[in-house]
Coordinates of C-alpha atoms in Angstrom, one line a residue:
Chain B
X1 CA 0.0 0.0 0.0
X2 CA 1.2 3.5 -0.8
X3 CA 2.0 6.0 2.2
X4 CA 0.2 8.9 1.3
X5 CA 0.1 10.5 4.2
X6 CA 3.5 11.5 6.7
X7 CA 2.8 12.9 10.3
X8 CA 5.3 15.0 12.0
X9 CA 6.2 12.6 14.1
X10 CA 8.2 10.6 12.1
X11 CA 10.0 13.3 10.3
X12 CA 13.6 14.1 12.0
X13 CA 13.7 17.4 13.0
X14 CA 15.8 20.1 11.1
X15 CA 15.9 17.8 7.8
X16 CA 12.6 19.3 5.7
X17 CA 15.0 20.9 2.9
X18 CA 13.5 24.1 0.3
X19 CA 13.1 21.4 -2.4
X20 CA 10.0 19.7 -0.1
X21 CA 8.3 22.8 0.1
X22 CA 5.8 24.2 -2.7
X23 CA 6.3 28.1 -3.8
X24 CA 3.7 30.2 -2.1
X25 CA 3.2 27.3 0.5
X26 CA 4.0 29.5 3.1
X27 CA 1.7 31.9 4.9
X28 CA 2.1 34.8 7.1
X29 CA -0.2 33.1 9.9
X30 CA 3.0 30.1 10.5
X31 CA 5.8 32.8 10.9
X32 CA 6.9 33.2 14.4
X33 CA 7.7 37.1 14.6
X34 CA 6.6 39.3 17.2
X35 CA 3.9 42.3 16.8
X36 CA 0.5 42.0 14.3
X37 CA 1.0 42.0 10.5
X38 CA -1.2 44.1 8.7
X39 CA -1.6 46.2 5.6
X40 CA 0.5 48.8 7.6
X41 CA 3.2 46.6 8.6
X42 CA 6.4 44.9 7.9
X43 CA 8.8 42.1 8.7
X44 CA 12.1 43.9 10.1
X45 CA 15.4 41.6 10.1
X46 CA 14.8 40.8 13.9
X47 CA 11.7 39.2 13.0
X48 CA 9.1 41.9 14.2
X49 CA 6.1 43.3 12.3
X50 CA 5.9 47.0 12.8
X51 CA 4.8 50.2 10.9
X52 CA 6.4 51.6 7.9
X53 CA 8.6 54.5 8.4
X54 CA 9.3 56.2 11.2
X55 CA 7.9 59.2 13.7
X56 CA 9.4 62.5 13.5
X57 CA 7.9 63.4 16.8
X58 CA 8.4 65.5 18.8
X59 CA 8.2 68.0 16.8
X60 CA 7.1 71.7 17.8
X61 CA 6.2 75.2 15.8
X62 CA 5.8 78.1 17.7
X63 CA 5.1 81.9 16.9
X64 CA 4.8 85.3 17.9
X65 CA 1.6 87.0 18.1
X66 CA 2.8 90.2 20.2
X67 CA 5.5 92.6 19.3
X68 CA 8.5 93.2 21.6
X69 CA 11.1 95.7 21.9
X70 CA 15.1 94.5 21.4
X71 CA 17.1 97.2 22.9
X72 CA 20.1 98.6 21.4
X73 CA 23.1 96.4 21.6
X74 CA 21.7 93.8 23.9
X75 CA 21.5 89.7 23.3
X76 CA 17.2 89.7 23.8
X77 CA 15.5 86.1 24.6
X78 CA 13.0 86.3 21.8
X79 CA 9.3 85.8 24.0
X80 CA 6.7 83.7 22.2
X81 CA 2.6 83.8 22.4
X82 CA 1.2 80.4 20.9
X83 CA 1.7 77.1 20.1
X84 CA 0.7 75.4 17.0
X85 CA 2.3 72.1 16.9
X86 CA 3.7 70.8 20.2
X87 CA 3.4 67.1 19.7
X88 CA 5.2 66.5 23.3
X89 CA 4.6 69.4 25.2
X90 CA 7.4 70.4 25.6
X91 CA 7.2 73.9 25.0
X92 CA 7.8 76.5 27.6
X93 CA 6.1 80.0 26.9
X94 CA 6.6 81.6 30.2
X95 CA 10.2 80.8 30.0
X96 CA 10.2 81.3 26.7
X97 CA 12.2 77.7 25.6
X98 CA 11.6 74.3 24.0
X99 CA 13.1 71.2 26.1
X100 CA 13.4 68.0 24.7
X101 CA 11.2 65.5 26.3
X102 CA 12.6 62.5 28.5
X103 CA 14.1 59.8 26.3
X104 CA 14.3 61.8 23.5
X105 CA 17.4 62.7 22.8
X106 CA 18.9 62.7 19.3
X107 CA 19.2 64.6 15.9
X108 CA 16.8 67.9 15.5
X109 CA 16.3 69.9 12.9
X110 CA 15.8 72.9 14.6
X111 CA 14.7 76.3 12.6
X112 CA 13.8 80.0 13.3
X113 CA 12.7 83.0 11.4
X114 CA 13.4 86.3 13.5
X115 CA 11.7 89.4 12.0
X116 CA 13.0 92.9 13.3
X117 CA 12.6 96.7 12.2
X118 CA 13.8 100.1 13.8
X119 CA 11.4 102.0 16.0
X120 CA 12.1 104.9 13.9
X121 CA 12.7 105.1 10.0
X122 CA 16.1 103.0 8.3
X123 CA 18.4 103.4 11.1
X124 CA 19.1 99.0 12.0
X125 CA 22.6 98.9 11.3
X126 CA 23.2 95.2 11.9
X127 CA 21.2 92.4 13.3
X128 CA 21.8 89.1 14.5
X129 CA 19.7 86.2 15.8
X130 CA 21.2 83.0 17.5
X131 CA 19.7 79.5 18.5
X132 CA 21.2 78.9 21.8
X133 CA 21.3 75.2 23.2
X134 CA 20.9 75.4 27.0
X135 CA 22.2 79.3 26.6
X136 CA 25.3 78.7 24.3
X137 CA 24.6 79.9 20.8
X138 CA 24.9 76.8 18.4
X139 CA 23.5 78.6 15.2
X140 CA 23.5 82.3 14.1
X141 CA 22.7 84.7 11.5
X142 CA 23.7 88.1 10.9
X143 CA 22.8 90.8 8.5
X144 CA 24.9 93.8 8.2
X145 CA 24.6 97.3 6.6
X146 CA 26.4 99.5 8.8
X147 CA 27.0 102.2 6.0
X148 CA 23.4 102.5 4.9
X149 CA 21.0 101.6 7.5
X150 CA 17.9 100.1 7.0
X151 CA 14.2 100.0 8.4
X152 CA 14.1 96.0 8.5
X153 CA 16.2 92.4 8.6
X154 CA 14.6 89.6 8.5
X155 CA 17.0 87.0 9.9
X156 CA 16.7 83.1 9.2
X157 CA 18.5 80.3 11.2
X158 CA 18.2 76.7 10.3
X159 CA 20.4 74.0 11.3
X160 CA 21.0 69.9 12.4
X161 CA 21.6 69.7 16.4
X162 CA 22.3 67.0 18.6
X163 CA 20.2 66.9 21.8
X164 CA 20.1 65.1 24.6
X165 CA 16.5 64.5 26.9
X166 CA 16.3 67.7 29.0
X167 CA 18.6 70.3 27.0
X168 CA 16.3 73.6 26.2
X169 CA 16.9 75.7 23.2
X170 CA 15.7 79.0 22.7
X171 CA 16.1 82.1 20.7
X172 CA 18.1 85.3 21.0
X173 CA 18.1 88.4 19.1
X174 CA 20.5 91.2 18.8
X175 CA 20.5 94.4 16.6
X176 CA 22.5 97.6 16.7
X177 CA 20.3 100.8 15.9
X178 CA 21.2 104.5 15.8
X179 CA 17.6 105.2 17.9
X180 CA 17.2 102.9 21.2
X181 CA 15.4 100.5 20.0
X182 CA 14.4 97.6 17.4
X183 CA 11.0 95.6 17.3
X184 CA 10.7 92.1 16.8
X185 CA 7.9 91.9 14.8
X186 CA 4.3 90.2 15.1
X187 CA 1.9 90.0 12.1
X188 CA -1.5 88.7 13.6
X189 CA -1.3 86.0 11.0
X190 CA 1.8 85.0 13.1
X191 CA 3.8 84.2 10.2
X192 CA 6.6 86.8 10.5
X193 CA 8.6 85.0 14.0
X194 CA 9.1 82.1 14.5
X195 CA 10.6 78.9 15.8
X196 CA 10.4 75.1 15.7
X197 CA 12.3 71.8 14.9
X198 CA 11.4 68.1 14.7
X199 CA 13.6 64.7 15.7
X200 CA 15.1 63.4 12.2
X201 CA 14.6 59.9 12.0
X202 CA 17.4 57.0 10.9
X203 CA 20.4 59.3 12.1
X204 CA 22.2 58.4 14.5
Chain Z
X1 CA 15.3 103.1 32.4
X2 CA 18.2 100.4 33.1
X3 CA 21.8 99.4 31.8
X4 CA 22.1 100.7 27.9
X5 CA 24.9 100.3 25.4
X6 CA 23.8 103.8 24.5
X7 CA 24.6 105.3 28.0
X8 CA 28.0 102.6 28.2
X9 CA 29.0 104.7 24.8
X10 CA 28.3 107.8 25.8
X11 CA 30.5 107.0 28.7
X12 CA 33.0 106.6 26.5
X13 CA 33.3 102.8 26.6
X14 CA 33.2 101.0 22.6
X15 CA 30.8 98.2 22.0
X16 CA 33.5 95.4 22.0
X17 CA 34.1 96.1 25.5
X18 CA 31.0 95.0 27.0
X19 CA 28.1 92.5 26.3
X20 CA 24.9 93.6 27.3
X21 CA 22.0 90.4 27.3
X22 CA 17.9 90.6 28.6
X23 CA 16.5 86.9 29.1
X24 CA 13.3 89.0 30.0
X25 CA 14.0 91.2 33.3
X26 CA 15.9 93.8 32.2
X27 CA 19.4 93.9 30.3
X28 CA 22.4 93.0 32.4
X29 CA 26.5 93.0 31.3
X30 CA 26.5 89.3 30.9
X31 CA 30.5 90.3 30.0
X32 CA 32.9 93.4 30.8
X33 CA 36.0 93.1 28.5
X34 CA 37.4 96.8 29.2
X35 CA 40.5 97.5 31.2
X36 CA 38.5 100.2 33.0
X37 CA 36.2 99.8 36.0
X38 CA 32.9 98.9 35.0
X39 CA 30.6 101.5 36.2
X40 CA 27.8 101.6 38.3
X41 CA 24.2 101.4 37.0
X42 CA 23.3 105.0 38.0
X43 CA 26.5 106.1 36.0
X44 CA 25.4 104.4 32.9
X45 CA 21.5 105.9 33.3
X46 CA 22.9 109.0 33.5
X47 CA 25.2 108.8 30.8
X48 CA 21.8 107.5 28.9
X49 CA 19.8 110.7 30.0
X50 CA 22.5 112.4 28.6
X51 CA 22.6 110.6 25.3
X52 CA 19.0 110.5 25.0
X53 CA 18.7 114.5 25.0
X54 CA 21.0 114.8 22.2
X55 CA 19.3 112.3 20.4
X56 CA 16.1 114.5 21.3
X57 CA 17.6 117.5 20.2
X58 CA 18.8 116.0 16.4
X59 CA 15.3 114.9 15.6
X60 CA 14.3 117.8 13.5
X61 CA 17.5 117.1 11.5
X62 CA 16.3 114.0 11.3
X63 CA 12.3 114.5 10.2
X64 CA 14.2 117.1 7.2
X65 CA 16.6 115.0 6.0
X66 CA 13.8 112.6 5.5
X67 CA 12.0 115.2 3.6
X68 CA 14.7 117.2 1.4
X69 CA 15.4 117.0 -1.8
X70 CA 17.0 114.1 -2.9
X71 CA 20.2 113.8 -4.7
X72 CA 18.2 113.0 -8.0
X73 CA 15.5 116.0 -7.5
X74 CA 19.0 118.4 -7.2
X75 CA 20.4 117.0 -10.2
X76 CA 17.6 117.2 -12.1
X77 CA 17.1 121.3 -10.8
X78 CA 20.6 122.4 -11.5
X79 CA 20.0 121.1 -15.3
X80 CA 16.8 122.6 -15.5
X81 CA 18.3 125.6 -14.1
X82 CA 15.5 125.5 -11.5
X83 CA 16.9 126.5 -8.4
X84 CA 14.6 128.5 -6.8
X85 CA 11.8 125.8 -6.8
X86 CA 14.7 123.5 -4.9
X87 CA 15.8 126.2 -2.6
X88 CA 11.8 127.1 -1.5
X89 CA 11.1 123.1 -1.0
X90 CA 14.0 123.5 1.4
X91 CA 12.8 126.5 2.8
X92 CA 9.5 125.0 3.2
X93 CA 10.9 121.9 5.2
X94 CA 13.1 124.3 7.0
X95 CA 10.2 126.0 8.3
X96 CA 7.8 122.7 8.9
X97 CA 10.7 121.7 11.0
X98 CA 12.5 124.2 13.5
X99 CA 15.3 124.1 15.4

C-alpha cells in the first residue's frame, strides 16, 4: 500500500529541505515574529512586524503673536505667544524655551525666522539672531549694513543639532540701531517669527 | 530706564568692551571686556539721559533730512536751471521743521 500520508512525528527534526516545500506554500499566519501584521506593517530583520517609516515626533512650531522691543546692543530672549504644533509638550512659553522631552534625545532639525525693524525710520545697522542650546549659541545669522542703515532684517537660522532628553533651546536676538530701540515683529497671521524643529529619523 | 549700550558709549566705553543680554528682566553686562572699571548702573542711566537728550535735540534734523530733496530731484534742478523751486522746498521743510 502507498503512504500517502506522513505525520510529523516521524520526520527528523531540522531535515525538511527548500526542495519539499511548494512556492507560495508559506503563509504569514506560521511565521513566528513578534507584533501583528497588517496592511501597515512589515517584517524587520529581527523578526518583528511593525509600521512603515518612522515618527518624526516630537516635533514643535511656535510663533509670535505680540510685538516686543530688542534694545540697542543687547542679546534679547525672543518671548513667544502660541503654540501650533507641540506634539510632546514640551514647550515652555513663560520661559520662553523648548526642552526635549525625557528619552528623546537625538538629531533635531531645529529652525527659526526672527523678524525685526527700527522704531524709527532706516536706522538698523546690523542684526543678529542665534539659537542657543541650553544658553550657548549653536547657530547664528547676521545681516549687516552698517553704512546705509535700514528699516528691517529679516533673519533666518536653520540648522541639524544633537540633543540630549532635557537640553532647552531658545532664541536670542540682537541688533545695533542709531535710535534705542528695534521691534521684533508680530503680524497677527503670526507668520513673520518664528521657531520650531522636529527629531530626524534614521540618524544616529 | 536700566543698563544701555547707548549710555555705556556715551561714557566713552566702545561696543566690544562690553556685552549687554535681557533673558526677560531687564538687560544685564552678561560680559565686561574693558580695562576700565565697570561702572555703576546710576552712572550708565545718566550717561543714557544724557545721550538720550542729544538724540532728542537732532530729531528735527532727522524729520528734514527725511524730507529734502533728494540727490536726484538736485540734479535734475541744477540742469533745468530751476533752483529757486529747490531752494523754497527746502525752505519750506526748514520752516515745517524748527530748530
Amino acid at each position: 500500500m502507498a503512504i500517502t500520508r506522513v505525520t510529523s512525528g516521524v520526520i527528523t527534526d531540522g531535515t525538511i529541505a527548500n526542495a519539499d516545500l511548494a512556492d507560495d506554500a508559506v503563509g504569514v499566519a506560521e511565521l513566528s515574529a513578534t507584533g501583528t501584521a497588517s496592511s501597515s506593517t512589515f517584517l524587520r530583520g529581527d523578526n518583528a512586524w511593525a509600521a512603515a517609516g518612522g515618527s518624526n515626533a516630537p516635533a514643535f512650531h511656535i510663533v509670535k503673536t505680540a510685538t516686543q522691543n530688542i534694545a540697542d546692543d543687547t542679546w534679547t530672549k525672543v518671548t513667544w505667544d502660541s503654540t501650533t504644533i507641540d506634539t510632546d509638550s514640551g514647550a515652555d512659553l513663560v520661559n520662553e524655551k523648548w526642552t526635549v522631552p525625557s528619552g528623546e534625545g537625538g538629531k533635531y532639525f531645529v529652525y527659526s525666522c526672527t523678524f525685526l525693524y527700527s522704531d524709527t525710520s532706516h536706522d538698523l545697522q546690523e542684526t543678529s539672531a542665534e539659537i542657543r542650546v541650553n544658553n550657548t549659541g549653536k547657530l547664528s545669522s547676521n545681516q549687516r549694513n552698517v553704512n546705509d542703515p535700514m528699516a528691517q532684517f529679516v533673519l533666518y537660522t536653520a540648522g541639524i543639532l544633537d540633543l540630549a532628553a532635557a537640553d532647552y533651546i531658545d532664541i536670542w536676538a540682537h541688533s545695533n540701531v542709531g535710535s534705542s530701540n528695534t521691534i521684533c515683529h508680530a503680524a497677527a497671521s503670526a507668520k513673520d517669527t518664528f521657531f520650531g524643529a522636529f527629531k530626524l529619523v534614521g540618524i544616529a | 530706564m536700566a543698563i544701555t549700550s547707548k549710555g555705556l558709549q556715551q561714557l566713552g566705553f566702545e561696543r566690544a568692551e562690553f556685552v549687554l543680554e535681557d533673558s526677560g528682566s531687564g538687560a544685564y553686562i552678561k560680559e565686561w571686556k574693558s580695562a576700565s572699571p565697570q561702572p555703576s548702573e546710576a552712572e550708565i542711566e545718566a550717561a543714557h539721559a544724557e545721550w538720550q537728550a542729544e538724540y532728542d535735540s537732532q530729531e528735527y534734523a532727522r524729520l528734514r533730512k527725511a524730507e529734502y530733496p533728494s540727490i536726484e530731484e538736485c540734479v535734475h534742478a541744477i540742469l533745468d536751471d530751476d533752483l529757486e523751486a529747490l531752494q523754497a522746498k527746502r525752505a519750506e521743510v526748514k520752516a515745517r521743521y524748527p530748530k
